[in-house]
Coordinates of C-alpha atoms and ligand atoms in Angstrom, one line a residue:
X288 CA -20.1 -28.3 2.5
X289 CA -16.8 -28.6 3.3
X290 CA -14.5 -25.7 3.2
X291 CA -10.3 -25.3 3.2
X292 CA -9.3 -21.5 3.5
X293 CA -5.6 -21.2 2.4
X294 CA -3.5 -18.7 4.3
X295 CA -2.7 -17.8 8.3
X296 CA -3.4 -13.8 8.5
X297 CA -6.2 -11.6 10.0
X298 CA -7.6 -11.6 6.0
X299 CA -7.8 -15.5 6.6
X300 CA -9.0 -15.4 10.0
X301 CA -12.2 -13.0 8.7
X302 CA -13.1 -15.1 6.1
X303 CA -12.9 -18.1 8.3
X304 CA -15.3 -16.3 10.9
X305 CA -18.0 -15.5 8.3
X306 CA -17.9 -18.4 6.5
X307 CA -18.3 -20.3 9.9
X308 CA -21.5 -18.4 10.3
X309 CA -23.3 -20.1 7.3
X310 CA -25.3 -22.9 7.1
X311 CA -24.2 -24.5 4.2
X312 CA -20.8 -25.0 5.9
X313 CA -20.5 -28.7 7.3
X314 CA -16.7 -28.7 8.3
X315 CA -14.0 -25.6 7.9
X316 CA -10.5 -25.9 8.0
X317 CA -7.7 -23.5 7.4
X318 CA -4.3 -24.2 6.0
X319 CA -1.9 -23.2 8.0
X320 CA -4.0 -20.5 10.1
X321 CA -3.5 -19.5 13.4
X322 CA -4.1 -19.4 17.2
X323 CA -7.7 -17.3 16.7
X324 CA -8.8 -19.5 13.4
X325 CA -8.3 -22.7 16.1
X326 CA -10.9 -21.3 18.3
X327 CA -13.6 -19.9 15.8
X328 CA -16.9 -22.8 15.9
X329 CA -19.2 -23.3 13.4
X330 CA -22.4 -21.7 13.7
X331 CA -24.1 -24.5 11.7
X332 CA -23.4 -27.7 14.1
X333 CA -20.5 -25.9 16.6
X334 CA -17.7 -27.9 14.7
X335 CA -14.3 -26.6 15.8
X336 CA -12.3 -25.2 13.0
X337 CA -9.0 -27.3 11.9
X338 CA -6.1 -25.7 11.5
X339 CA -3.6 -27.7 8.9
X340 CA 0.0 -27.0 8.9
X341 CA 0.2 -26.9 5.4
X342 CA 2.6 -23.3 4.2
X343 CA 0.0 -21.5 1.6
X344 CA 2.8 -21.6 -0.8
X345 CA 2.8 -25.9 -0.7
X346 CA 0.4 -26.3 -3.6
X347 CA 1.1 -30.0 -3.7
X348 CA 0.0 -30.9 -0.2
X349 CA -2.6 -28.5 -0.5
X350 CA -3.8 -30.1 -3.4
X351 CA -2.9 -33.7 -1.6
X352 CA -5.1 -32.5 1.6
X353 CA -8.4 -30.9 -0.8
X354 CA -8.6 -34.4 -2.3
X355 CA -7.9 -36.6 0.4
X356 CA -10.6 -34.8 2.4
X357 CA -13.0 -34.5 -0.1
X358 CA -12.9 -30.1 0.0
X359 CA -15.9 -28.8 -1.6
X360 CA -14.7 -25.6 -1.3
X361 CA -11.7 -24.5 -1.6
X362 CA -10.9 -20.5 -0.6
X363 CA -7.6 -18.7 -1.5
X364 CA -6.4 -15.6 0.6
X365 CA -3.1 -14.7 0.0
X366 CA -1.5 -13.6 -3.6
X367 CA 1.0 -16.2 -3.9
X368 CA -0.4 -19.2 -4.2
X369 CA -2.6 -17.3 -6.7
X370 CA 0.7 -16.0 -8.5
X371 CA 1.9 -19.4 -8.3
X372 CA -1.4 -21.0 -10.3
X373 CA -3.0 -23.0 -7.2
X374 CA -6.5 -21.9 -9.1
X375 CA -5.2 -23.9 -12.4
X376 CA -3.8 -26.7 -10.8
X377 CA -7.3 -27.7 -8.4
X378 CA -8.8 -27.1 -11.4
X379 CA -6.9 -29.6 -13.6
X380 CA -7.5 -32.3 -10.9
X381 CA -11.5 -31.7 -10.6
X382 CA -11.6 -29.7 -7.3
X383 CA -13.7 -26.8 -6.8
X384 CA -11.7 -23.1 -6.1
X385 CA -12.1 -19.7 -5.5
X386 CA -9.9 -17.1 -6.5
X387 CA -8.2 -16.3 -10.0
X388 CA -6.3 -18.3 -12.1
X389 CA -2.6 -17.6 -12.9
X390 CA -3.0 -15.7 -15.8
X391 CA -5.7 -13.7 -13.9
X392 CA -3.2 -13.1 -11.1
X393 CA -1.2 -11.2 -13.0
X394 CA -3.6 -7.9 -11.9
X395 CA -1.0 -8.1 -9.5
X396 CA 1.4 -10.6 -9.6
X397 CA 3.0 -8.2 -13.0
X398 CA 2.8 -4.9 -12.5
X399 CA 4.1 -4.2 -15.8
X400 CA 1.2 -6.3 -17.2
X401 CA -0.9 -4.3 -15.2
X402 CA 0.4 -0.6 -16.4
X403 CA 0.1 -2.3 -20.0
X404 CA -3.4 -3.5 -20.0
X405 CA -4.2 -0.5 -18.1
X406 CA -2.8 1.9 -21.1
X407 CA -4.1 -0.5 -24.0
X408 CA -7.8 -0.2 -22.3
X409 CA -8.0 3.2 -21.1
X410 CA -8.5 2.9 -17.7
X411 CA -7.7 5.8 -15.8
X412 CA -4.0 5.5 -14.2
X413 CA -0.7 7.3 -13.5
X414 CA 1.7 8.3 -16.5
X415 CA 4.1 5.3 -16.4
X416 CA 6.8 3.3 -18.0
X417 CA 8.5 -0.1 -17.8
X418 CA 12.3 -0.5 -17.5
X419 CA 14.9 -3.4 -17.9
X420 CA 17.3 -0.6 -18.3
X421 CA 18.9 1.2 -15.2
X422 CA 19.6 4.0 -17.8
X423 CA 16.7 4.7 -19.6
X424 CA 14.5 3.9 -16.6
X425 CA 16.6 6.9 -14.7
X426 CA 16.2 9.3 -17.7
X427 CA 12.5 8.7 -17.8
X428 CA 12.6 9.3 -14.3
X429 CA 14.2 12.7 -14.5
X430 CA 11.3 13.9 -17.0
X431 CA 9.7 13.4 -14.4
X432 CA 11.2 15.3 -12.2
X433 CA 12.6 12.7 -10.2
X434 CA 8.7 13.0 -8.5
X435 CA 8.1 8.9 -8.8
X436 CA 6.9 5.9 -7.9
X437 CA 9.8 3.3 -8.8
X438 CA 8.0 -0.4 -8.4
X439 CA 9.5 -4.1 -8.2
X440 CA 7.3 -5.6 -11.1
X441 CA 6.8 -8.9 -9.6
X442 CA 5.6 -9.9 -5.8
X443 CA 7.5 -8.4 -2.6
X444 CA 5.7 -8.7 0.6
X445 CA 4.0 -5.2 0.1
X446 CA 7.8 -3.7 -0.2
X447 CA 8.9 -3.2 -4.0
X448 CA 7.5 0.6 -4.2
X449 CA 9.9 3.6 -3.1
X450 CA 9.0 7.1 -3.9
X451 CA 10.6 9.2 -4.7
X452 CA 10.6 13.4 -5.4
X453 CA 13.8 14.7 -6.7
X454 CA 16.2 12.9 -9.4
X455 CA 18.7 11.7 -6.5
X456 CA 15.9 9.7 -5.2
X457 CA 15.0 8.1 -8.3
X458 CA 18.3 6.9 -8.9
X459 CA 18.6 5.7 -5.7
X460 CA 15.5 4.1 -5.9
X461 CA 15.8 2.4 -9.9
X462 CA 19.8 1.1 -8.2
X463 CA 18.1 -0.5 -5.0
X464 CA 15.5 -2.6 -7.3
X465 CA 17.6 -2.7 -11.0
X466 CA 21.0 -2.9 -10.1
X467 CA 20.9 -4.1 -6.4
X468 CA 18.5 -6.0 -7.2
X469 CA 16.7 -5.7 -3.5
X470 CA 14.2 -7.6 -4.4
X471 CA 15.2 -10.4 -6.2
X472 CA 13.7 -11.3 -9.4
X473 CA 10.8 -9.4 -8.6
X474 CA 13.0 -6.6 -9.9
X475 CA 14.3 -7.8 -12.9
X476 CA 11.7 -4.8 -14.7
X477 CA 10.7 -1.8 -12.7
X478 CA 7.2 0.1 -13.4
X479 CA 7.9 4.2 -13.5
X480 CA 4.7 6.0 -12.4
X481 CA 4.1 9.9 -11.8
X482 CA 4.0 10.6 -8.1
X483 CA 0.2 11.7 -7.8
X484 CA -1.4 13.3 -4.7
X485 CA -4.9 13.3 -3.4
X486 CA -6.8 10.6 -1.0
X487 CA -5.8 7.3 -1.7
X488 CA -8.9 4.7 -0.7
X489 CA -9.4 1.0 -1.7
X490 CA -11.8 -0.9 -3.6
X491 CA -12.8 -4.2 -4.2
X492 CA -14.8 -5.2 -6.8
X493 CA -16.3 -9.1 -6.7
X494 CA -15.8 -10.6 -10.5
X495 CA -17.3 -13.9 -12.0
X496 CA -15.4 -14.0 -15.2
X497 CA -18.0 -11.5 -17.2
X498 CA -19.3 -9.2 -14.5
X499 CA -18.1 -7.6 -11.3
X500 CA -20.2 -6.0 -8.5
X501 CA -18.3 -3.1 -6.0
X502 CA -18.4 -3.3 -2.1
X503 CA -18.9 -0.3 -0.5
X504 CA -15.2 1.9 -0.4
X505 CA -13.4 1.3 2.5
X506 CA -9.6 3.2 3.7
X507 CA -6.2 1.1 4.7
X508 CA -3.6 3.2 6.7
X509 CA 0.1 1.9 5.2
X510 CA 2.4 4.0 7.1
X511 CA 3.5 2.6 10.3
X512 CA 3.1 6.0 12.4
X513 CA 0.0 8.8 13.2
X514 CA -0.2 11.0 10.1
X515 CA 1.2 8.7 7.7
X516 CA 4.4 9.1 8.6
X517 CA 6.8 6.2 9.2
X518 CA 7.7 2.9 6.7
X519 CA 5.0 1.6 4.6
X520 CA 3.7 -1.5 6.4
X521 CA 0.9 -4.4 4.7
X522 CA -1.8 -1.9 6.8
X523 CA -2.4 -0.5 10.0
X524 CA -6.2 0.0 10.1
X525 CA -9.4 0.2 7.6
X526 CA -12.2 1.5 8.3
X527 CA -15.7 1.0 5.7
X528 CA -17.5 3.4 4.1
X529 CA -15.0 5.7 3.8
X530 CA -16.9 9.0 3.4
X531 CA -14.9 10.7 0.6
X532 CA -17.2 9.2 -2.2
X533 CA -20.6 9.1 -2.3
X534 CA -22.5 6.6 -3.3
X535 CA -23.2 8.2 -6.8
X536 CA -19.7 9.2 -7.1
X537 CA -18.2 5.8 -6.3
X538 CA -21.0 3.9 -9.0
X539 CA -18.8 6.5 -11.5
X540 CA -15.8 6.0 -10.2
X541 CA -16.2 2.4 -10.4
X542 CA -17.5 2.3 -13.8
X543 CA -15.0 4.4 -14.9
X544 CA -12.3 1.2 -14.0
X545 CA -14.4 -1.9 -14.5
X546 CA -16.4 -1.3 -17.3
X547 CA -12.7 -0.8 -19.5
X548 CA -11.5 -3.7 -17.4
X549 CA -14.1 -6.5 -17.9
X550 CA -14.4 -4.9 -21.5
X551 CA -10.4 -5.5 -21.9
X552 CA -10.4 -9.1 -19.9
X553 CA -13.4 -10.1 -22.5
X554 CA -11.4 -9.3 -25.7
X555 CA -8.1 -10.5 -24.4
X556 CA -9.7 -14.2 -23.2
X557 CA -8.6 -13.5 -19.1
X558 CA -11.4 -15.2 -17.1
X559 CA -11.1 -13.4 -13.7
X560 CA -13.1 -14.7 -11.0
X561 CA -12.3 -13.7 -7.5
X562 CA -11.9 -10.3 -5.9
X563 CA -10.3 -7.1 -8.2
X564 CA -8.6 -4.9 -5.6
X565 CA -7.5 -1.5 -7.2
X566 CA -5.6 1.3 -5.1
X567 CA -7.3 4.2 -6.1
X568 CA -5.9 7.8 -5.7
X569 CA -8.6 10.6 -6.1
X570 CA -6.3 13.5 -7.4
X571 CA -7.3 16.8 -9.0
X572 CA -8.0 14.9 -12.6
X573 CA -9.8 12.7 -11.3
X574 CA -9.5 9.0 -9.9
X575 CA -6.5 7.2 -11.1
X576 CA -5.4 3.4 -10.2
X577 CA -2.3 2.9 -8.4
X578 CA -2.2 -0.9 -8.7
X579 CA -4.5 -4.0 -9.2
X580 CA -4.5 -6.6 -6.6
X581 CA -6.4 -10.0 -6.9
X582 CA -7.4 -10.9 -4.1
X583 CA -9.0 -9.5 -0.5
X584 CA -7.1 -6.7 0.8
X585 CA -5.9 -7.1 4.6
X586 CA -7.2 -5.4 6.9
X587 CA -9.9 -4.4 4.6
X588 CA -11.7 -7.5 4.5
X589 CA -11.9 -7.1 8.3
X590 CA -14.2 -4.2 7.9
X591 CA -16.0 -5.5 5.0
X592 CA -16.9 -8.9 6.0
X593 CA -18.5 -7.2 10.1
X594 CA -20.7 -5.4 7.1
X595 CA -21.2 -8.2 4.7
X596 CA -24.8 -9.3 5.3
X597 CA -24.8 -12.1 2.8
X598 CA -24.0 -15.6 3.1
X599 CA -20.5 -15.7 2.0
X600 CA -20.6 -19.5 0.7
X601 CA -23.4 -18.2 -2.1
X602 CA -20.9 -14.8 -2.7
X603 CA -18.0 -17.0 -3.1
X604 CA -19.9 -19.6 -5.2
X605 CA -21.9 -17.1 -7.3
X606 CA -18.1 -15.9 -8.3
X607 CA -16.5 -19.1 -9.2
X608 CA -19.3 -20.1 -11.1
X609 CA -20.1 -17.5 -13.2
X610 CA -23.8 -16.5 -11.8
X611 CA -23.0 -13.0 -10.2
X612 CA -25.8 -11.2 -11.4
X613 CA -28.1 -13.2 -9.6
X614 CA -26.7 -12.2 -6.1
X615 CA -27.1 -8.8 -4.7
X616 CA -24.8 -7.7 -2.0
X617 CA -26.1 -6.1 1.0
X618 CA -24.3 -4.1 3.2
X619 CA -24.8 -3.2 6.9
X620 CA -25.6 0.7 7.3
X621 CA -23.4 -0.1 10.0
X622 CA -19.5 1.4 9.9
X623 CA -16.5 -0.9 10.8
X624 CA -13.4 0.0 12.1
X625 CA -10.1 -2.2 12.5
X626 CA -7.3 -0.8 14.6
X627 CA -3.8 -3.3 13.5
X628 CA -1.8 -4.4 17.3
X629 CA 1.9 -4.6 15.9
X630 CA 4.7 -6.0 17.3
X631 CA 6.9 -3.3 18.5
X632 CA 9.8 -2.9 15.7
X633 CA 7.4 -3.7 12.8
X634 CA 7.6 -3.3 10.1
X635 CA 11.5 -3.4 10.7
X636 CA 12.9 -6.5 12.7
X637 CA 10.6 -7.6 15.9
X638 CA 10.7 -10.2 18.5
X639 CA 7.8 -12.9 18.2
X640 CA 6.7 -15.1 21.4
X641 CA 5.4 -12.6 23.5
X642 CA 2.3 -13.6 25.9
X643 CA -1.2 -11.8 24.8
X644 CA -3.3 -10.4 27.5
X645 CA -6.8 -9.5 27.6
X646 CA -8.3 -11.6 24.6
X647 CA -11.3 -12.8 26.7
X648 CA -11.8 -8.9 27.9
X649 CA -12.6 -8.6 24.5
X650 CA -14.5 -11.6 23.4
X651 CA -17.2 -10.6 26.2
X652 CA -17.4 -7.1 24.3
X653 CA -20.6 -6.5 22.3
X654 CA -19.8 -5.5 18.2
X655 CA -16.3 -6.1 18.5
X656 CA -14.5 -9.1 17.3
X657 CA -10.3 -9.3 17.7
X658 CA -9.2 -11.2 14.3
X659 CA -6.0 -12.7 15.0
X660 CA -3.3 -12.6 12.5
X661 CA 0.5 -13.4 13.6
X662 CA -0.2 -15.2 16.6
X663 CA 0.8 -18.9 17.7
X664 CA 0.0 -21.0 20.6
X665 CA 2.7 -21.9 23.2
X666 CA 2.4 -23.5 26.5
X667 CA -1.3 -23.3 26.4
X668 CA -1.0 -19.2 26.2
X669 CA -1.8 -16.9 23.1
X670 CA 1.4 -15.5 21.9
X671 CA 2.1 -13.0 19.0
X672 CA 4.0 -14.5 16.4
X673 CA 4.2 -12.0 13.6
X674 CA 4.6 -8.1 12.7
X675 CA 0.5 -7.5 12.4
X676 CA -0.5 -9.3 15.6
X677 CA -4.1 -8.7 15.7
X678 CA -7.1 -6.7 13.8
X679 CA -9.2 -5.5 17.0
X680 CA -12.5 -4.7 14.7
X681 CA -15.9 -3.1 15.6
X682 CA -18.5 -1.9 14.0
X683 CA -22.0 0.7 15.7
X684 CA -23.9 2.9 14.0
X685 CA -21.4 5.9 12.4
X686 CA -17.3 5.6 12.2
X687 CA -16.9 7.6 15.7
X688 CA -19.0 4.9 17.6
X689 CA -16.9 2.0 15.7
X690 CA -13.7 4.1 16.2
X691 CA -14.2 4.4 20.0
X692 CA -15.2 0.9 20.7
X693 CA -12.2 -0.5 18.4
X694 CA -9.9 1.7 20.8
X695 CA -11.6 0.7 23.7
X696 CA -11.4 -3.0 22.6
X697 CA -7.7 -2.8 21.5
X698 CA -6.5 -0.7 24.9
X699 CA -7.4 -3.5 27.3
X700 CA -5.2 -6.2 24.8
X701 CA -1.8 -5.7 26.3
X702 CA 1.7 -7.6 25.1
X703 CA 5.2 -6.5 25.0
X704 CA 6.0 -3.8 22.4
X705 CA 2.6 -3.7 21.6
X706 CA 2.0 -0.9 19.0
X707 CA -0.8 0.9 17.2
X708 CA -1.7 3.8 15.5
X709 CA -4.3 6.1 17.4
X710 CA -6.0 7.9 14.3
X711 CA -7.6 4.7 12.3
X712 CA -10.4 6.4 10.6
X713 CA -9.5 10.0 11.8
X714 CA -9.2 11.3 8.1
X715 CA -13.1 10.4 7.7
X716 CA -14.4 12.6 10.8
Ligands
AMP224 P1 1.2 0.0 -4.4 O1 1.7 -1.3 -3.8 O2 1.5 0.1 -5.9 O3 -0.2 0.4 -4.1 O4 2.1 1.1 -3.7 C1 2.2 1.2 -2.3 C2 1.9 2.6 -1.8 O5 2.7 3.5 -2.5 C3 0.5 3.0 -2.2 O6 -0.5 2.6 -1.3 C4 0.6 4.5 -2.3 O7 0.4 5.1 -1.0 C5 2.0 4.7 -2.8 N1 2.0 4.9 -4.2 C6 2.0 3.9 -5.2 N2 2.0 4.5 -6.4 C7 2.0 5.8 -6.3 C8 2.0 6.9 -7.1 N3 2.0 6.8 -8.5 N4 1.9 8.2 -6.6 C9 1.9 8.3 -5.3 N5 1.9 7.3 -4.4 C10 2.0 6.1 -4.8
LIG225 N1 -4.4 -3.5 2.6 C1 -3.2 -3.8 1.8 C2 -3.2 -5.0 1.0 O1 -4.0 -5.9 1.3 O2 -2.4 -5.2 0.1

């Protein structure tokens, strides 16, 4: 087969390694990827892996390039060509995709539509409202106590949610996105949640349109600093299984979201097939969604894809074409661990164009593997090129051994500004 993977992150650069490792994979390319995609080889034939320089959002030329290359396969990443109906439009012209349509995108590209369908199917979430009105949004607010989440309903790089915990805050925070209109039009409404505590873990839950099968929980790290302190960033670290569910407790606590969800999705005619990506908090009253995303978390699909032992090709195709329950996923017993390098700065302003050192240190290691995600060639050197530079994964057989190989690994990568957290995973042991 041949395969096109749209988007240029570590997400992208993990899928590109596992599909690379199947046999049913003829040719891969990635549109627009980046400097570690260009050096991943297929396993089947030792094909080198073409990178277009197509932008994910460029649906046209996207489209242009599937066709004129005959893509059997074609594999969305990120959420905004999904937001922006990439799905609908390969469909329309006959070409094979994976990820949900546009209407289906709206998990997370609304998440107004989200709150909504969440309320009018029971699934368990926060008490929440949705605002137009900087007003009524601030008085709903202050029942609250001013203890909120105040959230840009449309798509904003990971950005559009401040908390908040006293009524100065909240109005701070409804101005910035209502009236200020910080984030565009991605602000025009505003989701109002109560401010919940407990462990927050995600989950991903593969979906064919009818039926939807969990992976294993896994644990992101947003804040940019040790002990979750700092700016939220897109996610410093995952690690997979995270150990605050067992396996009995996370078949309930999925059931308790998906069997609502595909129950809601059936009676409302939303065909969802691709990957259902709920934050979860686990509070006192049990498990309650934060959000839905539709697509692979990053970094979690770092962790789950070193675990994955099934052929990604049949996973991917099982979803798209409606025959899920006749795959089983099977897991590694394994644990993975991906430590995020940042650019020093992130996720404020940072420089880009630094030189990498130590990549082939690392490519010699045993169970690790460094996904690349903001980095470029230049002059014939690896250089970083983004905020998240690099996902230094590795997986042994419990979270301490992954833990201490991923830090070994990402200690001998050196760059200028180079930053990291040091407790990826720490909550788990
Ligand atoms: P979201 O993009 O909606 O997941 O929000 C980003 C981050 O804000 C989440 O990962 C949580 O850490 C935090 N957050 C979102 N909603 C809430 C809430 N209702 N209560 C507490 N924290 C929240
Ligand atoms: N891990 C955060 C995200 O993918 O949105």
């Amino acid at each position: 087969m041949k395969i096109l993977v749209i988007g240029s992150g570590g997400r992208e650069h993990a899928l590109v390694w596992k599909l690379g490792r199947s046999p049913h994979v003829s040719s891969l390319a990635c549109a627009p990827g980046n400097a570690g995609i260009a050096q991943e080889r297929l396993r089947s034939n030792g094909a080198a892996v073409g990178c277009v320089p197509i932008p994910a959002e460029d649906l046209r030329q996207l489209l242009d390039y599937a066709r004129s290359q005959k893509i059997d396969l074609t594999v969305v990443g990120p959420d905004n060509p999904l937001a922006l109906g990439i799905v609908d439009l390969f469909q329309k012209h006959g070409l094979p995709i994976w990820g949900p349509n546009q209407r289906a995108a709206q998990f997370e590209s609304s998440k107004a539509f989200s709150q909504d369908f969440m309320e009018r199917h029971g699934i368990p979430t926060a008490r929440a409202g949705t605002f137009q009105n900087p007003e009524t949004a601030k008085e709903f607010a202050r029942s609250l106590g001013g203890r909120c989440a105040v959230k840009a309903d449309g798509l904003a790089l990971g950005k559009g949610v401040l908390l908040a915990t006293d009524p100065a805050e909240s109005d701070a925070a409804i101005d910035e996105i209502l009236v200020r209109q910080t984030f565009g039009a991605a602000g025009r409404r505003v989701v109002i949640q109560e401010l919940l505590t407990g462990m927050e873990i995600s989950l991903h839950a593969l979906c064919d349109g009818a039926t939807g099968q969990w992976f294993p929980a896994s644990q992101d790290h947003k804040r940019a600093l040790d002990g979750d302190q700092g700016l939220n960033t897109g996610g410093m670290g995952t690690y997979s299984p995270a150990p605050f569910l067992s396996d009995a407790e996370l078949a309930s606590v999925g059931a308790s979201i998906l069997t609502p969800w595909l129950k809601g999705c059936a009676q409302e005619g939303i065909d969802f097939r691709g990957i259902l990506y709920p934050g979860v908090m686990l509070t006192e009253q049990g498990p309650k969604v934060l959000e839905f995303n539709a697509r692979f978390g990053d970094p979690e699909t770092q962790v789950y894809l070193t675990r994955m032992e099934n052929d990604l090709v049949e996973v991917l195709e099982a979803s798209r074409r409606g025959t899920l329950p006749q795959v089983q996923l099977k897991w590694s017993p394994q644990a993975s661990v991906c430590v995020v390098l940042a650019s020093g700065g992130y996720p404020g302003a940072y420089a880009k164009g630094k030189p990498i050192d130590g990549l082939p240190e690392c490519d010699a290691m045993e169970h690790v593997k460094v996904f690349h995600a903001g980095t470029a060639m230049s002059e014939g050197r690896v250089v970083t090129n983004g905020g998240r530079v690099l996902g230094v994964t590795a997986w042994g057989r419990d979270l301490q051994t992954a833990r201490d190989l991923a830090y070994a690994a990402a200690d001998r990568i050196r760059f200028e500004g180079k930053h990291c957290r040091r407790d990826i995973a720490a909550k788990a042991l």
